[in-house]
CSV table of C-alpha atoms in Angstrom, one decimal:
chain,number,residue,atom,x,y,z
F,1,UNK,CA,-37.1,-48.6,18.7
F,2,UNK,CA,-34.0,-48.2,16.7
F,3,UNK,CA,-35.0,-44.8,14.9
F,4,UNK,CA,-35.5,-43.6,18.6
F,5,UNK,CA,-32.0,-44.5,19.6
F,6,UNK,CA,-30.2,-42.7,17.0
F,7,UNK,CA,-29.5,-39.4,18.3
F,8,UNK,CA,-27.5,-40.5,21.7
F,9,UNK,CA,-25.5,-42.2,19.6
F,10,UNK,CA,-24.6,-39.6,17.2
F,11,UNK,CA,-24.2,-37.4,20.3
F,12,UNK,CA,-21.6,-40.3,21.8
F,13,UNK,CA,-19.4,-40.0,18.7
F,14,UNK,CA,-19.4,-36.3,18.7
F,15,UNK,CA,-18.6,-35.7,22.4
F,16,UNK,CA,-15.8,-38.8,22.2
F,17,UNK,CA,-14.4,-36.8,18.9
F,18,UNK,CA,-14.7,-33.4,20.9
F,19,UNK,CA,-13.3,-35.1,23.6
F,20,UNK,CA,-10.3,-36.5,21.7
F,21,UNK,CA,-9.0,-32.8,19.8
F,22,UNK,CA,-9.8,-31.3,23.2
F,23,UNK,CA,-7.4,-33.5,25.0
F,24,UNK,CA,-4.5,-33.3,21.5
F,25,UNK,CA,-5.2,-29.5,22.6
F,26,UNK,CA,-4.2,-29.8,26.0
F,27,UNK,CA,-1.4,-32.4,25.3
F,28,UNK,CA,0.2,-30.3,22.6
F,29,UNK,CA,-0.6,-26.9,24.8
F,30,UNK,CA,-2.5,-25.6,22.3
F,31,UNK,CA,-5.5,-23.0,22.3
F,32,UNK,CA,-8.5,-24.7,22.5
F,33,UNK,CA,-10.2,-21.3,21.4
F,34,UNK,CA,-8.6,-18.1,19.9
F,35,UNK,CA,-7.7,-15.4,22.2
F,36,UNK,CA,-10.0,-12.9,22.8
F,37,UNK,CA,-8.2,-9.3,21.8
F,38,UNK,CA,-6.7,-7.4,24.6
F,39,UNK,CA,-8.0,-4.0,25.7
F,40,UNK,CA,-5.2,-0.4,25.6
F,41,UNK,CA,-5.3,2.6,25.3
F,42,UNK,CA,-7.2,4.2,22.0
F,43,UNK,CA,-4.8,5.6,19.5
F,44,UNK,CA,-4.7,9.3,18.6
F,45,UNK,CA,-7.1,10.0,16.1
F,46,UNK,CA,-5.4,10.5,12.6
F,47,UNK,CA,-5.4,13.5,10.4
F,48,UNK,CA,-7.7,13.5,7.6
F,49,UNK,CA,-6.7,12.7,4.3
F,50,UNK,CA,-6.2,16.2,2.2
F,51,UNK,CA,-6.5,16.1,-1.7
F,52,UNK,CA,-6.7,19.4,-3.9
F,53,UNK,CA,-7.6,19.1,-7.5
F,54,UNK,CA,-6.5,21.1,-9.9
F,55,UNK,CA,-7.9,21.3,-13.2
F,56,UNK,CA,-6.8,22.7,-16.4
F,57,UNK,CA,-9.7,24.8,-18.3
F,58,UNK,CA,-7.6,26.7,-20.6
F,59,UNK,CA,-8.5,27.2,-24.3
F,60,UNK,CA,-6.9,23.9,-25.7
F,61,UNK,CA,-8.9,21.8,-23.2
F,62,UNK,CA,-11.6,21.9,-26.2
F,63,UNK,CA,-10.1,20.0,-28.2
F,64,UNK,CA,-11.5,16.3,-29.1
F,65,UNK,CA,-9.2,13.5,-29.3
F,66,UNK,CA,-10.2,11.7,-26.4
F,67,UNK,CA,-12.2,8.5,-27.8
F,68,UNK,CA,-14.4,11.7,-29.8
F,69,UNK,CA,-14.8,13.7,-26.8
F,70,UNK,CA,-13.5,17.0,-25.7
F,71,UNK,CA,-10.8,17.2,-23.2
F,72,UNK,CA,-12.8,19.1,-20.8
F,73,UNK,CA,-16.0,17.0,-20.8
F,74,UNK,CA,-13.6,13.9,-20.1
F,75,UNK,CA,-12.3,15.7,-17.1
F,76,UNK,CA,-15.6,17.0,-16.1
F,77,UNK,CA,-17.6,13.8,-16.3
F,78,UNK,CA,-15.0,11.6,-14.3
F,79,UNK,CA,-14.4,14.5,-11.5
F,80,UNK,CA,-18.1,14.3,-11.0
F,81,UNK,CA,-17.3,10.8,-10.6
F,82,UNK,CA,-15.2,10.8,-8.5
F,83,UNK,CA,-16.7,13.2,-6.3
F,84,UNK,CA,-20.0,10.5,-6.1
F,85,UNK,CA,-17.2,8.1,-4.6
F,86,UNK,CA,-15.7,10.5,-2.3
F,87,UNK,CA,-14.6,9.2,1.4
F,88,UNK,CA,-16.7,10.6,3.5
F,89,UNK,CA,-13.5,10.9,5.6
F,90,UNK,CA,-11.5,12.8,3.1
F,91,UNK,CA,-11.0,16.6,3.0
F,92,UNK,CA,-11.5,17.8,-0.8
F,93,UNK,CA,-11.1,20.7,-3.0
F,94,UNK,CA,-10.8,21.9,-6.5
F,95,UNK,CA,-9.0,24.8,-7.4
F,96,UNK,CA,-8.8,26.2,-11.1
F,97,UNK,CA,-6.5,27.3,-14.0
F,98,UNK,CA,-7.4,29.3,-16.8
F,99,UNK,CA,-10.7,29.1,-16.5
F,100,UNK,CA,-11.9,33.1,-15.9
F,101,UNK,CA,-10.4,35.4,-18.1
F,102,UNK,CA,-11.3,34.8,-22.0
F,103,UNK,CA,-8.8,37.8,-23.4
F,104,UNK,CA,-5.9,38.0,-25.1
F,105,UNK,CA,-3.9,40.0,-22.3
F,106,UNK,CA,-1.1,37.2,-21.3
F,107,UNK,CA,0.2,39.1,-17.7
F,108,UNK,CA,-3.5,38.9,-16.6
F,109,UNK,CA,-4.2,36.2,-18.0
F,110,UNK,CA,-1.3,34.1,-16.2
F,111,UNK,CA,-2.6,35.1,-13.1
F,112,UNK,CA,-5.8,33.1,-13.7
F,113,UNK,CA,-6.1,30.3,-10.9
F,114,UNK,CA,-8.5,30.2,-8.3
F,115,UNK,CA,-10.0,27.9,-5.7
F,116,UNK,CA,-13.4,26.5,-7.1
F,117,UNK,CA,-14.3,24.3,-4.2
F,118,UNK,CA,-12.3,24.8,-0.9
F,119,UNK,CA,-10.6,21.9,1.0
F,120,UNK,CA,-12.5,20.4,3.3
F,121,UNK,CA,-15.8,18.1,3.8
F,122,UNK,CA,-17.5,18.3,0.0
F,123,UNK,CA,-20.9,19.1,-0.4
F,124,UNK,CA,-20.9,16.8,-3.7
F,125,UNK,CA,-23.7,18.6,-5.4
F,126,UNK,CA,-22.4,21.9,-5.2
F,127,UNK,CA,-18.8,20.6,-6.0
F,128,UNK,CA,-20.2,18.8,-9.4
F,129,UNK,CA,-21.9,21.9,-10.0
F,130,UNK,CA,-19.3,24.0,-10.1
F,131,UNK,CA,-17.1,21.7,-11.9
F,132,UNK,CA,-20.3,21.3,-14.5
F,133,UNK,CA,-19.8,25.0,-15.2
F,134,UNK,CA,-16.6,25.0,-16.5
F,135,UNK,CA,-15.9,26.1,-20.1
F,136,UNK,CA,-12.1,26.0,-21.7
F,137,UNK,CA,-11.1,30.3,-21.6
F,138,UNK,CA,-7.8,31.0,-20.9
F,139,UNK,CA,-3.7,30.4,-20.3
F,140,UNK,CA,-2.3,27.7,-18.5
F,141,UNK,CA,-0.3,29.1,-15.1
F,142,UNK,CA,0.6,25.6,-13.5
F,143,UNK,CA,3.2,27.1,-11.2
F,144,UNK,CA,0.9,29.7,-10.0
F,145,UNK,CA,-1.6,27.1,-9.2
F,146,UNK,CA,0.8,24.9,-7.6
F,147,UNK,CA,1.6,27.2,-5.0
F,148,UNK,CA,-2.3,28.4,-4.7
F,149,UNK,CA,-3.2,24.7,-4.2
F,150,UNK,CA,0.0,23.9,-1.6
F,151,UNK,CA,-1.9,27.2,0.5
F,152,UNK,CA,-5.4,25.5,-0.2
F,153,UNK,CA,-4.2,22.5,1.7
F,154,UNK,CA,-2.3,24.1,4.6
F,155,UNK,CA,0.0,22.6,6.9
F,156,UNK,CA,-0.5,19.6,9.4
F,157,UNK,CA,1.7,16.2,10.1
F,158,UNK,CA,0.1,13.6,7.7
F,159,UNK,CA,1.0,13.6,3.8
F,160,UNK,CA,-1.5,15.8,1.6
F,161,UNK,CA,-1.9,15.3,-2.2
F,162,UNK,CA,-1.9,17.6,-5.1
F,163,UNK,CA,-3.8,16.0,-8.0
F,164,UNK,CA,-3.2,17.9,-11.6
F,165,UNK,CA,-4.9,17.2,-14.3
F,166,UNK,CA,-3.5,18.8,-17.7
F,167,UNK,CA,-3.4,19.1,-21.7
F,168,UNK,CA,-0.1,21.0,-22.4
F,169,UNK,CA,2.5,22.3,-20.5
F,170,UNK,CA,3.4,26.0,-18.7
F,171,UNK,CA,2.8,29.0,-21.1
F,172,UNK,CA,3.0,31.7,-18.3
F,173,UNK,CA,6.4,31.0,-16.9
F,174,UNK,CA,8.1,32.3,-14.7
F,175,UNK,CA,7.2,30.8,-11.8
F,176,UNK,CA,8.7,27.6,-13.7
F,177,UNK,CA,6.5,24.6,-12.1
F,178,UNK,CA,9.1,22.2,-12.6
F,179,UNK,CA,11.1,25.1,-10.0
F,180,UNK,CA,7.5,25.5,-7.6
F,181,UNK,CA,7.6,21.4,-7.3
F,182,UNK,CA,11.4,21.2,-6.2
F,183,UNK,CA,11.1,24.9,-4.0
F,184,UNK,CA,7.4,23.0,-2.0
F,185,UNK,CA,9.7,20.0,-1.4
F,186,UNK,CA,12.3,21.4,-0.2
F,187,UNK,CA,10.1,23.5,2.3
F,188,UNK,CA,9.4,19.6,4.1
F,189,UNK,CA,5.8,20.4,4.2
F,190,UNK,CA,5.0,16.5,3.3
F,191,UNK,CA,3.2,17.5,-0.5
F,192,UNK,CA,2.7,15.0,-3.0
F,193,UNK,CA,2.6,16.1,-6.5
F,194,UNK,CA,0.6,13.5,-8.6
F,195,UNK,CA,0.2,14.5,-12.5
F,196,UNK,CA,-1.9,13.4,-15.3
F,197,UNK,CA,-1.4,14.3,-19.1
F,198,UNK,CA,-4.5,14.3,-21.4
F,199,UNK,CA,-2.4,15.3,-24.0
F,200,UNK,CA,0.5,13.2,-25.3
F,201,UNK,CA,3.8,15.4,-27.1
F,202,UNK,CA,6.8,15.2,-25.5
F,203,UNK,CA,7.3,18.5,-24.2
F,204,UNK,CA,4.2,18.7,-21.9
F,205,UNK,CA,5.7,14.7,-20.6
F,206,UNK,CA,8.7,15.5,-19.8
F,207,UNK,CA,7.4,18.9,-18.1
F,208,UNK,CA,5.0,16.9,-15.7
F,209,UNK,CA,7.2,13.8,-15.0
F,210,UNK,CA,9.4,16.7,-13.2
F,211,UNK,CA,6.9,17.8,-11.0
F,212,UNK,CA,6.0,14.6,-10.0
F,213,UNK,CA,9.6,13.3,-9.5
F,214,UNK,CA,10.5,16.7,-7.7
F,215,UNK,CA,7.9,15.6,-4.9
F,216,UNK,CA,8.0,11.7,-4.8
F,217,UNK,CA,4.0,11.8,-7.1
F,218,UNK,CA,3.5,10.1,-10.2
F,219,UNK,CA,2.8,10.8,-13.3
F,220,UNK,CA,0.4,9.2,-15.7
F,221,UNK,CA,-0.7,9.9,-19.6
F,222,UNK,CA,-4.1,9.4,-20.0
F,223,UNK,CA,-6.0,7.9,-22.8
F,224,UNK,CA,-9.3,6.8,-22.0
F,225,UNK,CA,-12.1,8.9,-19.5
F,226,UNK,CA,-12.1,5.0,-17.4
F,227,UNK,CA,-8.5,5.0,-17.3
F,228,UNK,CA,-8.7,9.2,-16.0
F,229,UNK,CA,-11.5,8.1,-13.6
F,230,UNK,CA,-10.0,5.5,-11.9
F,231,UNK,CA,-7.0,6.9,-11.8
F,232,UNK,CA,-8.1,10.0,-9.9
F,233,UNK,CA,-9.8,7.7,-7.2
F,234,UNK,CA,-6.8,5.5,-6.8
F,235,UNK,CA,-5.0,8.8,-5.6
F,236,UNK,CA,-7.5,10.1,-3.6
F,237,UNK,CA,-7.8,6.8,-1.3
F,238,UNK,CA,-4.3,6.8,-1.7
F,239,UNK,CA,-4.2,9.6,0.8
F,240,UNK,CA,-5.7,7.7,3.0
F,241,UNK,CA,-3.1,5.4,3.5
F,242,UNK,CA,-0.4,8.1,5.1
F,243,UNK,CA,0.7,8.3,8.4
F,244,UNK,CA,0.0,10.8,11.7
F,245,UNK,CA,4.1,10.3,11.7
F,246,UNK,CA,5.5,11.4,8.2
F,247,UNK,CA,8.8,9.0,6.7
F,248,UNK,CA,11.7,9.8,7.5
F,249,UNK,CA,14.5,10.3,4.9
F,250,UNK,CA,17.4,7.7,4.5
F,251,UNK,CA,19.6,6.5,2.1
F,252,UNK,CA,20.5,2.6,1.8
F,253,UNK,CA,23.5,1.6,0.5
F,254,UNK,CA,25.1,-1.4,-1.6
F,255,UNK,CA,26.3,-3.0,1.3
F,256,UNK,CA,25.2,-4.4,4.6
F,257,UNK,CA,28.3,-3.1,6.4
F,258,UNK,CA,27.7,0.3,5.8
F,259,UNK,CA,24.3,0.4,6.0
F,260,UNK,CA,21.9,2.7,7.7
F,261,UNK,CA,20.6,1.2,11.1
F,262,UNK,CA,16.9,1.7,11.3
F,263,UNK,CA,14.7,1.5,14.3
F,264,UNK,CA,11.1,0.6,13.9
F,265,UNK,CA,9.3,3.7,11.6
F,266,UNK,CA,8.8,4.2,8.2
F,267,UNK,CA,11.1,6.0,6.1
F,268,UNK,CA,12.0,6.8,2.6
F,269,UNK,CA,14.5,6.5,-0.4
F,270,UNK,CA,15.0,6.5,-3.9
F,271,UNK,CA,16.4,3.8,-5.7
F,272,UNK,CA,17.6,3.4,-9.1
F,273,UNK,CA,16.6,1.0,-11.9
F,274,UNK,CA,17.5,-2.7,-11.2
F,275,UNK,CA,19.6,-1.2,-8.2
F,276,UNK,CA,20.0,-3.5,-4.9
F,277,UNK,CA,19.7,-1.1,-1.5
F,278,UNK,CA,20.6,-1.9,1.6
F,279,UNK,CA,19.2,-1.4,5.5
F,280,UNK,CA,20.2,-2.8,9.0
F,281,UNK,CA,17.8,-3.5,11.9
F,282,UNK,CA,19.1,-5.0,14.8
F,283,UNK,CA,16.8,-7.9,16.3
F,284,UNK,CA,17.0,-9.1,20.0
F,285,UNK,CA,15.8,-12.8,20.8
F,286,UNK,CA,12.3,-13.3,21.1
F,287,UNK,CA,11.4,-10.4,18.4
F,288,UNK,CA,10.1,-10.7,14.7
F,289,UNK,CA,10.9,-8.5,12.4
F,290,UNK,CA,8.2,-7.1,10.1
F,291,UNK,CA,8.8,-5.3,7.1
F,292,UNK,CA,7.7,-4.4,4.0
F,293,UNK,CA,8.3,-2.1,0.9
F,294,UNK,CA,6.3,-0.2,-2.0
F,295,UNK,CA,8.0,1.2,-5.2
F,296,UNK,CA,5.8,3.7,-6.6
F,297,UNK,CA,6.1,3.7,-10.7
F,298,UNK,CA,6.0,7.8,-11.1
F,299,UNK,CA,7.5,7.3,-14.7
F,300,UNK,CA,6.4,5.1,-17.4
F,301,UNK,CA,8.4,2.1,-17.4
F,302,UNK,CA,8.7,-1.3,-19.2
F,303,UNK,CA,6.0,-4.1,-19.1
F,304,UNK,CA,7.0,-7.1,-16.7
F,305,UNK,CA,8.4,-5.9,-13.8
F,306,UNK,CA,8.7,-6.9,-9.7
F,307,UNK,CA,10.3,-5.9,-6.6
F,308,UNK,CA,12.1,-8.4,-4.2
F,309,UNK,CA,12.4,-7.4,-0.5
F,310,UNK,CA,15.2,-9.9,1.1
F,311,UNK,CA,16.2,-10.5,5.2
F,312,UNK,CA,19.7,-11.8,5.0
F,313,UNK,CA,22.2,-12.4,8.3
F,314,UNK,CA,25.5,-10.1,7.9
F,315,UNK,CA,27.1,-12.6,6.5
F,316,UNK,CA,25.2,-12.3,3.4
F,317,UNK,CA,22.7,-16.0,3.7
F,318,UNK,CA,19.3,-15.7,2.8
F,319,UNK,CA,16.7,-15.6,5.9
F,320,UNK,CA,12.9,-15.0,3.7
F,321,UNK,CA,12.1,-13.2,1.4
F,322,UNK,CA,8.7,-11.3,0.3
F,323,UNK,CA,8.5,-10.4,-3.9
F,324,UNK,CA,5.7,-8.9,-6.0
F,325,UNK,CA,5.5,-9.0,-9.8
F,326,UNK,CA,3.3,-6.7,-12.5
F,327,UNK,CA,3.0,-6.3,-15.8
F,328,UNK,CA,1.3,-2.8,-15.7
F,329,UNK,CA,-1.6,-2.5,-14.3
F,330,UNK,CA,-0.4,-0.8,-11.3
F,331,UNK,CA,1.9,2.1,-10.0
F,332,UNK,CA,3.0,0.4,-7.1
F,333,UNK,CA,4.3,-3.0,-6.5
F,334,UNK,CA,4.7,-3.5,-3.0
F,335,UNK,CA,5.8,-6.6,-1.0
F,336,UNK,CA,6.6,-8.0,2.7
F,337,UNK,CA,8.4,-10.3,5.1
F,338,UNK,CA,8.0,-11.8,8.4
F,339,UNK,CA,11.5,-13.3,10.5
F,340,UNK,CA,12.5,-13.8,14.0
F,341,UNK,CA,15.6,-15.7,15.5
F,342,UNK,CA,13.2,-18.8,16.0
F,343,UNK,CA,13.5,-19.0,12.0
F,344,UNK,CA,17.8,-18.8,11.9
F,345,UNK,CA,18.2,-22.1,10.1
F,346,UNK,CA,21.6,-22.1,11.6
F,347,UNK,CA,22.9,-18.8,9.7
F,348,UNK,CA,22.5,-16.7,12.7
F,349,UNK,CA,25.3,-17.1,15.7
F,350,UNK,CA,23.6,-17.2,19.1
F,351,UNK,CA,25.4,-18.5,23.1
F,352,UNK,CA,23.7,-21.4,23.5
F,353,UNK,CA,24.3,-20.7,27.6
F,354,UNK,CA,23.7,-17.5,27.7
F,355,UNK,CA,19.4,-16.3,28.5
F,356,UNK,CA,17.4,-14.2,25.8
F,357,UNK,CA,17.5,-11.2,27.4
F,358,UNK,CA,21.6,-11.8,27.6
F,359,UNK,CA,22.1,-12.7,23.8
F,360,UNK,CA,23.2,-10.2,21.9
F,361,UNK,CA,21.2,-8.6,19.0
F,362,UNK,CA,21.1,-10.3,15.4
F,363,UNK,CA,22.2,-7.9,12.9
F,364,UNK,CA,19.2,-8.6,9.6
F,365,UNK,CA,20.0,-7.0,6.7
F,366,UNK,CA,17.1,-5.4,4.7
F,367,UNK,CA,17.9,-6.0,1.0
F,368,UNK,CA,15.5,-4.1,-1.4
F,369,UNK,CA,15.6,-5.1,-5.3
F,370,UNK,CA,13.9,-4.1,-7.9
F,371,UNK,CA,14.1,-5.6,-12.2
F,372,UNK,CA,12.3,-2.1,-13.5
F,373,UNK,CA,13.5,-0.8,-16.8
F,374,UNK,CA,12.7,2.7,-17.8
F,375,UNK,CA,10.9,3.1,-21.4
F,376,UNK,CA,12.4,4.8,-24.3
F,377,UNK,CA,13.6,8.5,-23.1
F,378,UNK,CA,12.4,8.3,-19.6
F,379,UNK,CA,15.1,10.0,-17.4
F,380,UNK,CA,16.7,7.6,-15.3
F,381,UNK,CA,17.6,10.2,-12.5
F,382,UNK,CA,16.4,10.4,-9.7
F,383,UNK,CA,15.2,6.7,-8.7
F,384,UNK,CA,12.1,5.7,-8.1
F,385,UNK,CA,10.3,6.6,-4.9
F,386,UNK,CA,10.9,3.9,-1.9
F,387,UNK,CA,8.8,3.4,1.4
F,388,UNK,CA,10.2,1.0,3.9
F,389,UNK,CA,8.1,0.0,7.0
F,390,UNK,CA,9.6,-2.0,9.7
F,391,UNK,CA,8.6,-3.3,12.7
F,392,UNK,CA,9.8,-5.5,15.6
F,393,UNK,CA,7.1,-7.3,17.3
F,394,UNK,CA,7.2,-10.0,20.0
F,395,UNK,CA,7.4,-13.1,18.0
F,396,UNK,CA,4.7,-15.2,17.7
F,397,UNK,CA,4.2,-19.6,18.0
F,398,UNK,CA,4.2,-20.2,15.1
F,399,UNK,CA,7.9,-20.1,13.8
F,400,UNK,CA,8.8,-21.6,17.0
F,401,UNK,CA,6.7,-24.9,16.4
F,402,UNK,CA,7.8,-25.2,13.0
F,403,UNK,CA,11.6,-24.7,13.7
F,404,UNK,CA,10.8,-28.0,16.4
F,405,UNK,CA,10.5,-30.2,13.5
F,406,UNK,CA,7.9,-32.9,13.0
F,407,UNK,CA,7.7,-33.7,16.9
F,408,UNK,CA,4.3,-32.5,17.3
F,409,UNK,CA,2.9,-33.4,14.3
F,410,UNK,CA,3.3,-36.8,15.3
F,411,UNK,CA,2.2,-36.5,19.1
F,412,UNK,CA,-0.9,-34.9,16.8
F,413,UNK,CA,-1.3,-38.3,14.6
F,414,UNK,CA,-0.9,-40.7,17.7
F,415,UNK,CA,-3.5,-38.9,19.4
F,416,UNK,CA,-5.9,-38.4,16.9
F,417,UNK,CA,-5.4,-41.9,16.1
F,418,UNK,CA,-5.5,-43.4,19.3
F,419,UNK,CA,-9.2,-41.3,19.8
F,420,UNK,CA,-10.2,-42.5,16.1
F,421,UNK,CA,-9.2,-46.4,17.0
F,422,UNK,CA,-11.5,-45.5,20.7
F,423,UNK,CA,-14.2,-44.1,19.3
F,424,UNK,CA,-14.7,-47.0,16.9
F,425,UNK,CA,-14.6,-49.2,19.4
F,426,UNK,CA,-17.3,-47.6,21.4
F,427,UNK,CA,-19.2,-47.1,18.2
F,428,UNK,CA,-19.3,-51.0,17.6
F,429,UNK,CA,-19.9,-52.2,21.1
F,430,UNK,CA,-22.9,-49.9,20.8
F,431,UNK,CA,-23.8,-51.0,17.4
F,432,UNK,CA,-23.4,-54.5,18.7
F,433,UNK,CA,-25.9,-53.7,21.9
F,434,UNK,CA,-28.2,-52.2,20.1
F,435,UNK,CA,-28.6,-55.4,17.7
F,436,UNK,CA,-28.5,-57.5,20.4
F,437,UNK,CA,-31.6,-55.8,22.1
F,438,UNK,CA,-33.7,-55.9,18.6
F,439,UNK,CA,-32.7,-59.7,18.3
F,440,UNK,CA,-34.4,-59.9,22.1
F,441,UNK,CA,-37.9,-57.6,20.7
């Protein structure tokens, strides 16, 4: 009999606990369950990521100095692994330079660049087979190959990416590859060139840095096959993180009063080593500012660095901050923040008698800082590529609740305490009743 009566007691305790929590939720005005996502119109289809990989197949790629393997075999194996891991939505192509002309006539050899696999949906078997059959052959017309890759990618609204893998500087100029990169950047065709160097001499490094810097891309000094594979995969994955609307160029200042005013959107800028750049965002009452920043390390930097994004009042009082740090493992460092007028802590002056719609917008200063330092011999100019995202949304209830202090917390504590006492009294009464019944039987 005793065993048979345990379930109703358990159910009653559970019901009381549930009633207490539900009552507390109703008392506090909190939702008893998560809101269902609201419907809406479908977003416009996103443009497919487009990547064209340029592979150097010149004669010097036969050198065996990467973990005992030839440069071309390391590149071939890495590209094979990259092709296997390609996202289905990515349009991918391959262009070669120095792959077909075995002669010594420089006039002919310096025209040797061709599309090995067209940019589009990739037949992985065909693409890997095409790469595996390449043999180091000719000259190194990097400038001409860059122009060809830009044509391979075509035009579009989203940023497109060229990934250049080479072991040497261009020996066919003109055209000079740095001039070509600047030419492509000046055309405003949303093209980024990332360079990966398999050789480590200063002249090659400077040229590849110049190409990357001109287009807002990155340079990587490759020392192993795993590093090459992982880097190319990372760049391809990053090509999907582009916007249907391209970043708008802006120029931050060193003070808030003369900083550019930003509306919601995506902005690009360049920031020097250890520099502060400031931007202004007007935030209306009832709005929440959401901002994030990414700084690309497009050249060799000293280890242990960080980036800081601060929101301050017009008078310089810090409202909120976001920060991130790294020690050289990644070539992009990012952070973000959220803030609304409910979190002003007295630093933002409002008119108490005015309704929210009548309150003047609050000027929030966004300050981007970094603790980066260049390695010896690395140029400081131009600054590092910076991308700033700004959004304004309806303020969430969470900051408002926090701003009210401990009031709601005490109410919740008292409610739960009362519910616990009630549950204990009822459970004790039931236990005594059951003992009495047991004694009578």
